[in-house]
Short mmCIF file of C-alpha atoms and ligand atoms in Angstrom, two decimals:
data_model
loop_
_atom_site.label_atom_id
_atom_site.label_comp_id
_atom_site.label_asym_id
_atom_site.label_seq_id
_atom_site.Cartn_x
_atom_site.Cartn_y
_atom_site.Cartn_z
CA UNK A 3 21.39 -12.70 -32.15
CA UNK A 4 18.43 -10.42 -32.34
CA UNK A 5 17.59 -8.66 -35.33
CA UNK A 6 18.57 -4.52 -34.33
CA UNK A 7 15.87 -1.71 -35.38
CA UNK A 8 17.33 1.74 -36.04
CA UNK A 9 16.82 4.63 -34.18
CA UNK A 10 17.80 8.32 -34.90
CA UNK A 11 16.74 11.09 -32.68
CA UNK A 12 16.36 14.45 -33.61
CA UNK A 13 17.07 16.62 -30.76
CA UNK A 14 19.12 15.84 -27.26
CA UNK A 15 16.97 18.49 -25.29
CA UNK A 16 14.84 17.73 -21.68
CA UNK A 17 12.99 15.14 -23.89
CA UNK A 18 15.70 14.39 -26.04
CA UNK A 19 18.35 13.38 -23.65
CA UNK A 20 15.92 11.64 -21.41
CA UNK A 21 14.74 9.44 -24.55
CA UNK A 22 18.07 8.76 -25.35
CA UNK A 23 18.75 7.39 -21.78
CA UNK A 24 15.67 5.76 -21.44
CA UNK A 25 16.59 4.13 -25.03
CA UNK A 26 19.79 2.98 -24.12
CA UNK A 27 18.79 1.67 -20.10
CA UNK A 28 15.91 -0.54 -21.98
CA UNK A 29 17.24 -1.43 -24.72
CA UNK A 30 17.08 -5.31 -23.23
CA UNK A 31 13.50 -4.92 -22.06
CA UNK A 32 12.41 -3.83 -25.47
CA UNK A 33 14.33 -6.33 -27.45
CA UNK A 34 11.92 -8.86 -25.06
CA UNK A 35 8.61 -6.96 -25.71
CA UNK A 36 9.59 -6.39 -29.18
CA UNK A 37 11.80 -9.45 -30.65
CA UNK A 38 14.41 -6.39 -31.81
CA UNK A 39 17.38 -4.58 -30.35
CA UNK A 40 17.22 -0.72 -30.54
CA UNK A 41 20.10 1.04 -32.00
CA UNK A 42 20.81 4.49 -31.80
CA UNK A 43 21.35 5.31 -35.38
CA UNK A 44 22.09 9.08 -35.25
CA UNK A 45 21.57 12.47 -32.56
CA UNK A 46 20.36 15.70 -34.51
CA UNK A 47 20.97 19.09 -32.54
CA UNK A 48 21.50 22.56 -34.03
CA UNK A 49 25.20 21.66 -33.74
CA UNK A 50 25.59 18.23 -34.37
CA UNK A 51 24.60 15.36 -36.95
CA UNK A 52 22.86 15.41 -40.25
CA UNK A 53 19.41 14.69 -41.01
CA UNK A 54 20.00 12.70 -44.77
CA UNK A 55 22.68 10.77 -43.03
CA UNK A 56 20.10 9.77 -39.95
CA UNK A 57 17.09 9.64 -42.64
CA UNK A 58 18.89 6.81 -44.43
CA UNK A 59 20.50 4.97 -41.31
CA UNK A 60 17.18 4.66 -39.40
CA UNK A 61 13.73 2.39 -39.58
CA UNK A 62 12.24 5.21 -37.08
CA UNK A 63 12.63 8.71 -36.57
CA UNK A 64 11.60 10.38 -33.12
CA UNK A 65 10.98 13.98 -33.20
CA UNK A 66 12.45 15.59 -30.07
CA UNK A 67 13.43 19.22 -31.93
CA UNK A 68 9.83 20.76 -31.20
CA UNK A 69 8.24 23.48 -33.20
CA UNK A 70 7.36 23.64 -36.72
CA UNK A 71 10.08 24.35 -38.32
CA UNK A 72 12.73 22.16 -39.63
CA UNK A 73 10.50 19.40 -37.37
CA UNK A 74 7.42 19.27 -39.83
CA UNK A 75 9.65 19.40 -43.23
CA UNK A 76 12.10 16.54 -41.47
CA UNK A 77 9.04 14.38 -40.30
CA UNK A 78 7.34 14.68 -43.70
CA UNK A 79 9.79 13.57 -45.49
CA UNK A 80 10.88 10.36 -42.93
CA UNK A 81 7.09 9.45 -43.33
CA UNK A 82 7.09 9.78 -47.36
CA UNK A 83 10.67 7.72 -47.08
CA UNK A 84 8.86 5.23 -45.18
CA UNK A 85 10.48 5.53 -41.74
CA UNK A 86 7.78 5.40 -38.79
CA UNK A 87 7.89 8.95 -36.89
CA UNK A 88 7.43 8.92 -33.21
CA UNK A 89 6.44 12.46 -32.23
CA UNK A 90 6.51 14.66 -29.07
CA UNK A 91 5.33 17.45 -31.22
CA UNK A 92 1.49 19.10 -30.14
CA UNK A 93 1.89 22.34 -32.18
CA UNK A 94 3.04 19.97 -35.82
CA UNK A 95 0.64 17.60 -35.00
CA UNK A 96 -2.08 20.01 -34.22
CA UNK A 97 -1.22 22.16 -37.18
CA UNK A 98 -0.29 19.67 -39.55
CA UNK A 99 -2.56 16.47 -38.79
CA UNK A 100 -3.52 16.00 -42.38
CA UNK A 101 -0.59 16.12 -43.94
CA UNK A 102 1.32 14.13 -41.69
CA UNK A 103 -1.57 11.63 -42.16
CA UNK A 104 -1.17 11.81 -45.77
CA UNK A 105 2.59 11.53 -45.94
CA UNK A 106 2.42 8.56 -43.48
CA UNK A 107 0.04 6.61 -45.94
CA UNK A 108 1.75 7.42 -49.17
CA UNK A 109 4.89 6.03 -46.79
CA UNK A 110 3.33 3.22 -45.68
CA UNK A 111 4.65 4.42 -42.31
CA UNK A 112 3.40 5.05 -38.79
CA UNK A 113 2.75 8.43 -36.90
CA UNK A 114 2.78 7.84 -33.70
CA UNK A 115 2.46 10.84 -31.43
CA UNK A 116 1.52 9.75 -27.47
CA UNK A 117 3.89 12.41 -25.55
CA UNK A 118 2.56 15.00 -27.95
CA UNK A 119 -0.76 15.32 -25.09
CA UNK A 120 -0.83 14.40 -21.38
CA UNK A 121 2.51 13.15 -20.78
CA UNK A 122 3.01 9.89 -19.76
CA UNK A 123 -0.65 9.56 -19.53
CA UNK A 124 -1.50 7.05 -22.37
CA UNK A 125 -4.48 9.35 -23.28
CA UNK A 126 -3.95 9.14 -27.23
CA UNK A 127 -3.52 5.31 -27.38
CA UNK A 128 -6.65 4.59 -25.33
CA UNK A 129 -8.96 6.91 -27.11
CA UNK A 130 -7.67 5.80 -30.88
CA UNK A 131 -6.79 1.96 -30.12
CA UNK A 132 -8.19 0.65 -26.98
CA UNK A 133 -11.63 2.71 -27.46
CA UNK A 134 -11.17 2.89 -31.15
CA UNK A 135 -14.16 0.87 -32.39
CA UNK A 136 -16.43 2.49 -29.97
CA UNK A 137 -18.55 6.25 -30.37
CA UNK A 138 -17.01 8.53 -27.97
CA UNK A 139 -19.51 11.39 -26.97
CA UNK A 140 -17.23 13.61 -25.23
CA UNK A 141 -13.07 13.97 -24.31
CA UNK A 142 -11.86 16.27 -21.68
CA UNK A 143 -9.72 17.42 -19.10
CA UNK A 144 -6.88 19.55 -17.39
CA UNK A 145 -4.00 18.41 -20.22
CA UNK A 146 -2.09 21.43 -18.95
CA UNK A 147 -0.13 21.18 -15.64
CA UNK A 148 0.90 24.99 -15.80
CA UNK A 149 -2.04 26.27 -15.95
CA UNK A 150 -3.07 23.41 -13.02
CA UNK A 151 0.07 24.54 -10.97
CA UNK A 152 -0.93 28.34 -11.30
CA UNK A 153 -4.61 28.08 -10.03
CA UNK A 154 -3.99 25.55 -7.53
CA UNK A 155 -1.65 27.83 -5.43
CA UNK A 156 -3.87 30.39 -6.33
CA UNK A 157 -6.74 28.80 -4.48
CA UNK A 158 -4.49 27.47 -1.76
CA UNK A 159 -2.41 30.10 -0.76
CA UNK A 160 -4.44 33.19 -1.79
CA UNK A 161 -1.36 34.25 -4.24
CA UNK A 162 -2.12 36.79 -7.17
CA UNK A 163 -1.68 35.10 -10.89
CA UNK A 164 1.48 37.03 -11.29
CA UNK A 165 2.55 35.89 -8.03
CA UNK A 166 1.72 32.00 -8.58
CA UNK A 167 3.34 32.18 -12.07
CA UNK A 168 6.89 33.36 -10.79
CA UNK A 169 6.63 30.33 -8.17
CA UNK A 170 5.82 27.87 -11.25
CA UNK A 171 8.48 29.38 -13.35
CA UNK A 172 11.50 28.96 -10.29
CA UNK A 173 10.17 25.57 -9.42
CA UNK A 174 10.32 24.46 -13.26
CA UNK A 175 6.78 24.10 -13.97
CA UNK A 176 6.42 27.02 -16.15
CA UNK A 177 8.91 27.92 -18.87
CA UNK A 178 10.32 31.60 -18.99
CA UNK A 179 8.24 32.30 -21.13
CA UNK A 180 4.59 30.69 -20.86
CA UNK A 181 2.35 32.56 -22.95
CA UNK A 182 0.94 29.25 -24.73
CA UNK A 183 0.67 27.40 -20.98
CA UNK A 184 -0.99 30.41 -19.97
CA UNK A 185 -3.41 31.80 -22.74
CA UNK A 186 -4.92 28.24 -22.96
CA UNK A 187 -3.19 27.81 -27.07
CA UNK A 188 -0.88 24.69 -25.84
CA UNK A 189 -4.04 22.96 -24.35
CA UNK A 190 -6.07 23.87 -27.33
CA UNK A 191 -3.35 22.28 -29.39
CA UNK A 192 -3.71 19.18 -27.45
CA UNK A 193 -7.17 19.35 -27.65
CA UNK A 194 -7.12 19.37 -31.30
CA UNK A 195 -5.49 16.11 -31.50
CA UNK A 196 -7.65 14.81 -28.89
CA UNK A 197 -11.09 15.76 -31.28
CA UNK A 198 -9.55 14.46 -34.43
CA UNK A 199 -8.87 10.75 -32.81
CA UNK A 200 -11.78 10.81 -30.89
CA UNK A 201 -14.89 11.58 -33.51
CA UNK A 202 -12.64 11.59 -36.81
CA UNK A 203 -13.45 14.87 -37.45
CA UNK A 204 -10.86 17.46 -39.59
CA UNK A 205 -10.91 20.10 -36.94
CA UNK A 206 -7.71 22.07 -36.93
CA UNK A 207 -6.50 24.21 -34.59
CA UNK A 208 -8.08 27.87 -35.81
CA UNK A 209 -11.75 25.95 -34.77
CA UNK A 210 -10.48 25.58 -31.11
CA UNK A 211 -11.84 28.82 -29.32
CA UNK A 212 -9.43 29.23 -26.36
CA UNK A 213 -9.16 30.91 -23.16
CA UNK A 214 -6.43 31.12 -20.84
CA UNK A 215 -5.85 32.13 -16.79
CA UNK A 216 -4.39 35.48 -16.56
CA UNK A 217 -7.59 37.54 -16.29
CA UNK A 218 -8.22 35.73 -12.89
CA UNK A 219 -8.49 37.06 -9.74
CA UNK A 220 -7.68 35.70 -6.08
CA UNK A 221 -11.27 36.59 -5.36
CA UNK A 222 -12.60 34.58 -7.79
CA UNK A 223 -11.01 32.03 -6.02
CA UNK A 224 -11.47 32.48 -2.52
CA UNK A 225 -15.59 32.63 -3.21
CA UNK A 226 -15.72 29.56 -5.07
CA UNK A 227 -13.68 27.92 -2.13
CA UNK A 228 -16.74 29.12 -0.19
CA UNK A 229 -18.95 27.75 -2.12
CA UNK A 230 -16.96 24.32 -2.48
CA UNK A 231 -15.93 24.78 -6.36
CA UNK A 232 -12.72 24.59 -7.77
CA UNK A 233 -11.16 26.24 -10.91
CA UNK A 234 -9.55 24.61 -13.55
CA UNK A 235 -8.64 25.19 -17.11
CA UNK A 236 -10.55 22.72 -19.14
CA UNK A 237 -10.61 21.32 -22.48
CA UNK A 238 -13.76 20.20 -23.93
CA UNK A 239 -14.39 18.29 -27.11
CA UNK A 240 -18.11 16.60 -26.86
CA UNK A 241 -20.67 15.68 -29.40
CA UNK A 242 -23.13 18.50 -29.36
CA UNK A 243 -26.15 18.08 -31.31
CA UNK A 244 -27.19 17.41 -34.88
CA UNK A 245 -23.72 16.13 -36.38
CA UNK A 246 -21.94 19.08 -34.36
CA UNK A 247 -19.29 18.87 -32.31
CA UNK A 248 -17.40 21.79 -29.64
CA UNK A 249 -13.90 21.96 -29.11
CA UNK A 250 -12.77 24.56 -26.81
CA UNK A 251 -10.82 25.40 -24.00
CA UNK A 252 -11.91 27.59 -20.64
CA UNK A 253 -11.26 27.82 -16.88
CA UNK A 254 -14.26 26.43 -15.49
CA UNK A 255 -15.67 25.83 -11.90
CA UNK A 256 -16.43 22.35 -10.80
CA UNK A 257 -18.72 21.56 -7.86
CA UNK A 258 -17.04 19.24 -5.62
CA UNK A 259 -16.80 15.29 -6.32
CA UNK A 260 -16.60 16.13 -10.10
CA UNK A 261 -13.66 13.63 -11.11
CA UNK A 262 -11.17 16.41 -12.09
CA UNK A 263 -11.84 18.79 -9.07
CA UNK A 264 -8.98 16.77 -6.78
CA UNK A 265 -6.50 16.98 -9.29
CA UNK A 266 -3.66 19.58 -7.91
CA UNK A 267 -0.29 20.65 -8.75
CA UNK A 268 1.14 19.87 -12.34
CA UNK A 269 -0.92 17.39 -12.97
CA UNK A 270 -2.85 16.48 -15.71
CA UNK A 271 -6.27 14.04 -15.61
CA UNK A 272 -7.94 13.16 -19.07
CA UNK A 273 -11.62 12.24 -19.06
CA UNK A 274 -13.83 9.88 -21.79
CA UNK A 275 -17.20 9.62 -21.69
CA UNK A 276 -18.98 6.96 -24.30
CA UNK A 277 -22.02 5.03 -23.80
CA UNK A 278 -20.16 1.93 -24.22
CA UNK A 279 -17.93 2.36 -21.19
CA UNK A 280 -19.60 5.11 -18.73
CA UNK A 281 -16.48 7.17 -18.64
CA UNK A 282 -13.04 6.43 -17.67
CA UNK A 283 -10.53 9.21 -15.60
CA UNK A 284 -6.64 9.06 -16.32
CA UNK A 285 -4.72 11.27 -14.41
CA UNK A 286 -0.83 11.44 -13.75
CA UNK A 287 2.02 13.68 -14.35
CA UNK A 288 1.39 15.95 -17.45
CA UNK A 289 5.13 16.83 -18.14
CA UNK A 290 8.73 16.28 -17.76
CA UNK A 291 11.72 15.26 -19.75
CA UNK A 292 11.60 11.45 -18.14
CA UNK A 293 7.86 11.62 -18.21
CA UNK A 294 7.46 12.21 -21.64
CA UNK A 295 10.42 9.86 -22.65
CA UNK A 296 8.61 7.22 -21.16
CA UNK A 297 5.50 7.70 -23.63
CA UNK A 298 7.92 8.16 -26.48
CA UNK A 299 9.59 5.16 -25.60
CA UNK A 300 6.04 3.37 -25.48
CA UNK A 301 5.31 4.58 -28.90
CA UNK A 302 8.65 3.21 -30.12
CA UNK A 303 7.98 -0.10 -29.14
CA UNK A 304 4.52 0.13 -30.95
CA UNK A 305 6.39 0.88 -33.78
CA UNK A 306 8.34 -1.06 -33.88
CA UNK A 307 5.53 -4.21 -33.31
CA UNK A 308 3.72 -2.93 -36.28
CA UNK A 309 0.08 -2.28 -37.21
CA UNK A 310 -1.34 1.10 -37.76
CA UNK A 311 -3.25 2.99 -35.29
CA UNK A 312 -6.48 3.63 -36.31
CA UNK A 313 -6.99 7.39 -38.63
CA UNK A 314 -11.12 6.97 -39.06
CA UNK A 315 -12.11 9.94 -40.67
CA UNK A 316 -15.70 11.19 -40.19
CA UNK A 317 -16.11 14.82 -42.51
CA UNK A 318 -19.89 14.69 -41.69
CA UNK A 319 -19.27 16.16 -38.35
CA UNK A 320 -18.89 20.23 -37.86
CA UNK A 321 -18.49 22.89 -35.52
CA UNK A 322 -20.94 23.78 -33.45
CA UNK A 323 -20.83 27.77 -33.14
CA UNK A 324 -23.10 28.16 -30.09
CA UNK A 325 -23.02 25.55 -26.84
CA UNK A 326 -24.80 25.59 -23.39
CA UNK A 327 -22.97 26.21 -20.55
CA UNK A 328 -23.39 27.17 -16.87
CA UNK A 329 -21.83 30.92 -15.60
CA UNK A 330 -20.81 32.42 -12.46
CA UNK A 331 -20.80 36.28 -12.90
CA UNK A 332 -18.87 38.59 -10.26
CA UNK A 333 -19.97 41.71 -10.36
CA UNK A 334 -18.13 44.97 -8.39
CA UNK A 335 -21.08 47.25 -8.14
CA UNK A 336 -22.47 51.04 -6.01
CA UNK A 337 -24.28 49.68 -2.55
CA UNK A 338 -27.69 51.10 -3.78
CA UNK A 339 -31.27 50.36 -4.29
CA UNK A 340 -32.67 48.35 -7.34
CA UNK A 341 -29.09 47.16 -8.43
CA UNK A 342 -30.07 42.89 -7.79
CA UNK A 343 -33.12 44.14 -9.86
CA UNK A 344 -31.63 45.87 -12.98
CA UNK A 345 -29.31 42.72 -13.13
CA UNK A 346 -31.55 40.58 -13.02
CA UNK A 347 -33.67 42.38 -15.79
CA UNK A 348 -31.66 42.15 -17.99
CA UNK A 349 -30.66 38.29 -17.38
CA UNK A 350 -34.14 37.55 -17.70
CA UNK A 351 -34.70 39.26 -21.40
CA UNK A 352 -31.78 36.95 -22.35
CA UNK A 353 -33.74 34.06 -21.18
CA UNK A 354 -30.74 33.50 -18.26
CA UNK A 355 -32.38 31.87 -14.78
CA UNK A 356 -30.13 32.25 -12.11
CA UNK A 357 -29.11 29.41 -9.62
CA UNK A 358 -27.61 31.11 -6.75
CA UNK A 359 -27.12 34.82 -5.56
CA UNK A 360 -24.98 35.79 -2.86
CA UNK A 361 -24.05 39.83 -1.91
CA UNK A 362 -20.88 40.61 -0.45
CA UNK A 363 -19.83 43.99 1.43
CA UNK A 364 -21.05 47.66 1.85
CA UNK A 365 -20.61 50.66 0.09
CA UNK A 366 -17.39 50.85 -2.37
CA UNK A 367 -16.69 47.01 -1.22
CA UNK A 368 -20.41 45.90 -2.76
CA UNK A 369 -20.15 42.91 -4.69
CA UNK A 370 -22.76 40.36 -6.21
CA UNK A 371 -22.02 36.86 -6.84
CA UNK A 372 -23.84 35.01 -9.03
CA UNK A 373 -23.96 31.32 -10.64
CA UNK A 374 -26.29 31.25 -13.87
CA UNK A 375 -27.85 27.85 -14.94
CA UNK A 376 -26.75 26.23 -18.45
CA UNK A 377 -27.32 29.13 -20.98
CA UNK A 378 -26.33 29.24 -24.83
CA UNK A 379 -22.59 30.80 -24.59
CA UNK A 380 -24.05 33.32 -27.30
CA UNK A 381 -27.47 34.75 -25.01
CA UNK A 382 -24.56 35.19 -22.09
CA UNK A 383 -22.52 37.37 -23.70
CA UNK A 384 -24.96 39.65 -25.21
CA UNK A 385 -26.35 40.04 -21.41
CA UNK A 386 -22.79 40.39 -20.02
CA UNK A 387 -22.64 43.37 -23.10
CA UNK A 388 -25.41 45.10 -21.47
CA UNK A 389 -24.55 44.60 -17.92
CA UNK A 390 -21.01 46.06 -18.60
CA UNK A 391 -22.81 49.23 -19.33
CA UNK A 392 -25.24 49.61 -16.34
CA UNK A 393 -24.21 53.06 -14.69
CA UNK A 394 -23.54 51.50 -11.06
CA UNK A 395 -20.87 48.63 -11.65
CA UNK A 396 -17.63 49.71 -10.33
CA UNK A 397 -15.44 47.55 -12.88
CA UNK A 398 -15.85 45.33 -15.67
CA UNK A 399 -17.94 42.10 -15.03
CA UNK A 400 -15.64 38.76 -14.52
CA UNK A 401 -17.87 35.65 -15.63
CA UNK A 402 -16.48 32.07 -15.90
CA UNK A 403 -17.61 28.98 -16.88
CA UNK A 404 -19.42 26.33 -14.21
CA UNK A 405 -20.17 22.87 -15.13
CA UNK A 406 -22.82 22.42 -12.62
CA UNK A 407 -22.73 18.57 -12.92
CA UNK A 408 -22.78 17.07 -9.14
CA UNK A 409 -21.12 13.86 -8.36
CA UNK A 410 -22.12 11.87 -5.43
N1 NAP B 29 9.85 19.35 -21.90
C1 NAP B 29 8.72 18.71 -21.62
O1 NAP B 29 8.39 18.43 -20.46
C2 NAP B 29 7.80 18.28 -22.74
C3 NAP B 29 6.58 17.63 -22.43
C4 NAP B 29 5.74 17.19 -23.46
C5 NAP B 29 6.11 17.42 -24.76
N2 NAP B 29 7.28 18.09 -25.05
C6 NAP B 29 7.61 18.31 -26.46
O2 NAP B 29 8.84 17.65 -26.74
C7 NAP B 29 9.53 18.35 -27.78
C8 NAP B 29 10.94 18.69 -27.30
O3 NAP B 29 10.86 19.52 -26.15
P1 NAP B 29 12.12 19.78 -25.20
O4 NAP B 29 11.58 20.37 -23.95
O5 NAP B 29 12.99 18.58 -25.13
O6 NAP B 29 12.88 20.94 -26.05
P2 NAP B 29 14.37 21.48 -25.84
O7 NAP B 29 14.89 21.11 -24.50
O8 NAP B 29 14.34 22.90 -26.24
O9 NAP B 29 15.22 20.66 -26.93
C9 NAP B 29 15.09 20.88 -28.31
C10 NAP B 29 16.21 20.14 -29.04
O10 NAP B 29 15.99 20.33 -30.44
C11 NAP B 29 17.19 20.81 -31.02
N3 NAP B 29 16.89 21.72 -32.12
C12 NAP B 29 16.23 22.89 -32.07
N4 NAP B 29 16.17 23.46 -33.29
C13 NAP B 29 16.82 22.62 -34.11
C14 NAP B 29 17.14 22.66 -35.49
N5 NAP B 29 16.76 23.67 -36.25
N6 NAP B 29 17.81 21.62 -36.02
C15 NAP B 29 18.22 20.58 -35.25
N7 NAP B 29 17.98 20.50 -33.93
C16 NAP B 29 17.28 21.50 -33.37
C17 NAP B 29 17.93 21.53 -29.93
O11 NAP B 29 19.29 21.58 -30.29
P3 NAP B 29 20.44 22.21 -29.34
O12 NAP B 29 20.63 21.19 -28.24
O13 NAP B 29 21.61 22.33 -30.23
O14 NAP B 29 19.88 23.51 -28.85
C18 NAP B 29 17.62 20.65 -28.73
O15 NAP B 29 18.53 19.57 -28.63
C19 NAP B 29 8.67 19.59 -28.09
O16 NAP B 29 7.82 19.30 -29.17
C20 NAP B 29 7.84 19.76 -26.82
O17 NAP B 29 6.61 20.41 -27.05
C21 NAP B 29 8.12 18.51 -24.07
#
């Protein structure tokens, strides 16, 4: 008979009980992949089971409680003990990274932590084992399917932000309460992760500048459907310049053909760009109690083979505090002489060209479009400062980010 590997799970929630499932309906197929027979050694909710008793009945530990705490103490201390921990966990991970790191060497154990970004999309094993040995120049993508929900209706049906929300939240795509899907800190979490496997670098989560969605308008929308362009919430880690690199997370425009501009619904799509390989696209379902038991699962199996995923660390590399980027700029302004002008002044004296300028509407419905060529972030808002205090704009200016890439 096949030698068994222990198995306790901590938490039995949407990813819990789905894991557990999952465990138990391929147990046979792992024992194949794996030459050993999961057991389930132990279940840890707030009302049932012990953690010492699990700790000391299992080989690996899967974090399914969320959170940061009892999950990071619990997860430290199975990784000191030796156990391999198989994580769901973006906020510990994100947060915590080094000293998970640390416990897991001192434990000679593995941290394995797929589902923590993307899902079932194997994002995290292709950009620190498959791509491992190879410089990656930039990671990115829509890693929250919220967020990708919201603004997709948004565009489609013309719904306000409060409106799409409430539709996400009844269909289950949003959870009652989705201030970190919506203020862009969950997909700055993931992107964290995403930075440190990708260029080694320590970046935590406080150097991940984040924006979220709720500041946008059905407007904003419905013009850059006009023009072709569709909104998504981005995160960006790239190799700058000059041993920098940017982390940070913004809804952005994307001209049409861009890889991630088809990419609707809850979905999430994960971009890598390295000289090596051109770039790759994964894209697939970002969420979901099955769909992120199925990249636990993967991780357990991985464990359970052996080998350490690669940790290379690279301290060299720091934050870049200024980028380039492309802007559109909607501006609500007084139907009168010399307003394009004034504008345009003061873009100019912040060394901003402009790409395209398009005026909608008469009188109190005057509005000016505009998309700005790549700028540094800092130059753009010191001219947004100054054109938020010109006399004839009817309401604060509304800028977001364009990547002005084309793809044929
Ligand atoms: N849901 C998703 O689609 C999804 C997707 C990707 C990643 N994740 C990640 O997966 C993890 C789990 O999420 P989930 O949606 O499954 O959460 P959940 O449904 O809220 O389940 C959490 C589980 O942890 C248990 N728990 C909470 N506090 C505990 C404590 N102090 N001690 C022991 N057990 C405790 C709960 O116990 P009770 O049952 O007694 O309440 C529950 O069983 C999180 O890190 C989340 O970010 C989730």
């Amino acid at each position: 008979m096949a030698d068994s590997v222990n198995v306790g799970i901590l938490g039995k929630g949407t990813v819990g009980g789905a894991f557990r499932r999952l465990l138990n309906d391929r147990a046979d197929m792992v024992e194949e992949v794996s030459g050993r027979r999961p057991r389930v050694s132990g279940v840890l909710s707030r009302k049932q089971g012990d953690f010492d008793r699990i700790l000391s009945r299992s080989e690996i530990v899967v974090e399914l409680i969320g959170g940061i705490r009892p999950a990071r103490e619990y997860v430290l201390r199975a990784l000191r003990e030796g156990r391999h921990v198989v994580t769901a966990n973006k906020q510990l991970v994100a947060q915590h990274g080094d000293e998970l790191v640390a416990a897991a060497r001192e434990g000679g154990a593995q941290l394995r932590f797929e589902a923590a970004v993307a899902g079932a999309i194997p994002v995290i094993r292709v950009v620190q084992e498959s791509l491992g040995a190879i410089p990656i120049e930039k990671v990115f993508g829509i890693v929250n399917g919220t967020t990708n929900y919201i603004l997709t209706e948004m565009a489609r049906s013309g719904l306000s932000y409060g409106q799409a929300l409430k539709q996400a939240q009844e269909l289950g795509y949003a959870e009652a309460d989705p201030t970190e899907d919506v203020n862009g800190a969950d997909a700055a979490a993931k992107m964290t992760i995403l930075a440190r496997l990708a260029f080694g670098a320590p970046v935590t989560l406080k150097d991940v500048p984040y924006e979220g969605i709720q500041q946008i308008k059905p407007d904003d929308l419905s013009y850059a459907k006009e023009l072709g362009l569709s909104l998504k919430l981005l995160g960006v880690a790239e190799r700058v310049s000059d041993g920098e690199i940017s982390v940070r997370v913004f809804p952005c425009f994307l001209y049409p053909g861009h890889p991630l501009a088809p990419i609707s619904g809850p979905f999430n799509a994960v971009m890598v760009e390295a000289p090596a390989i051109d770039e790759i696209t994964m894209s697939g379902p970002g969420a979901g109690g099955m769909e992120t038991a199925a990249a636990v699962l993967g991780d357990v199996v991985s464990a359970i083979g052996g080998g350490s995923p690669l940790f290379e660390e690279n301290a060299n590399l720091r934050i870049a505090k200024d980028v380039e980027m492309a802007f559109y700029l909607h501006l609500e302004v007084d139907d009168e002489p010399g307003v394009l002008a004034q504008v345009a002044e003061v873009l100019g004296d912040n060394g901003i060209s402009v790409r395209s300028v398009v005026q909608r509407g008469l009188g109190g419905e005057a509005q000016l479009i505009m998309v700005m060529h790549p700028v540094s972030e800092k130059a753009f808002a010191a001219a947004l400062k100054k054109i938020a205090k010109l006399k004839f704009l009817r309401s604060p200016p509304r800028s977001i980010r364009v990547i002005e890439e084309e793809w044929s």
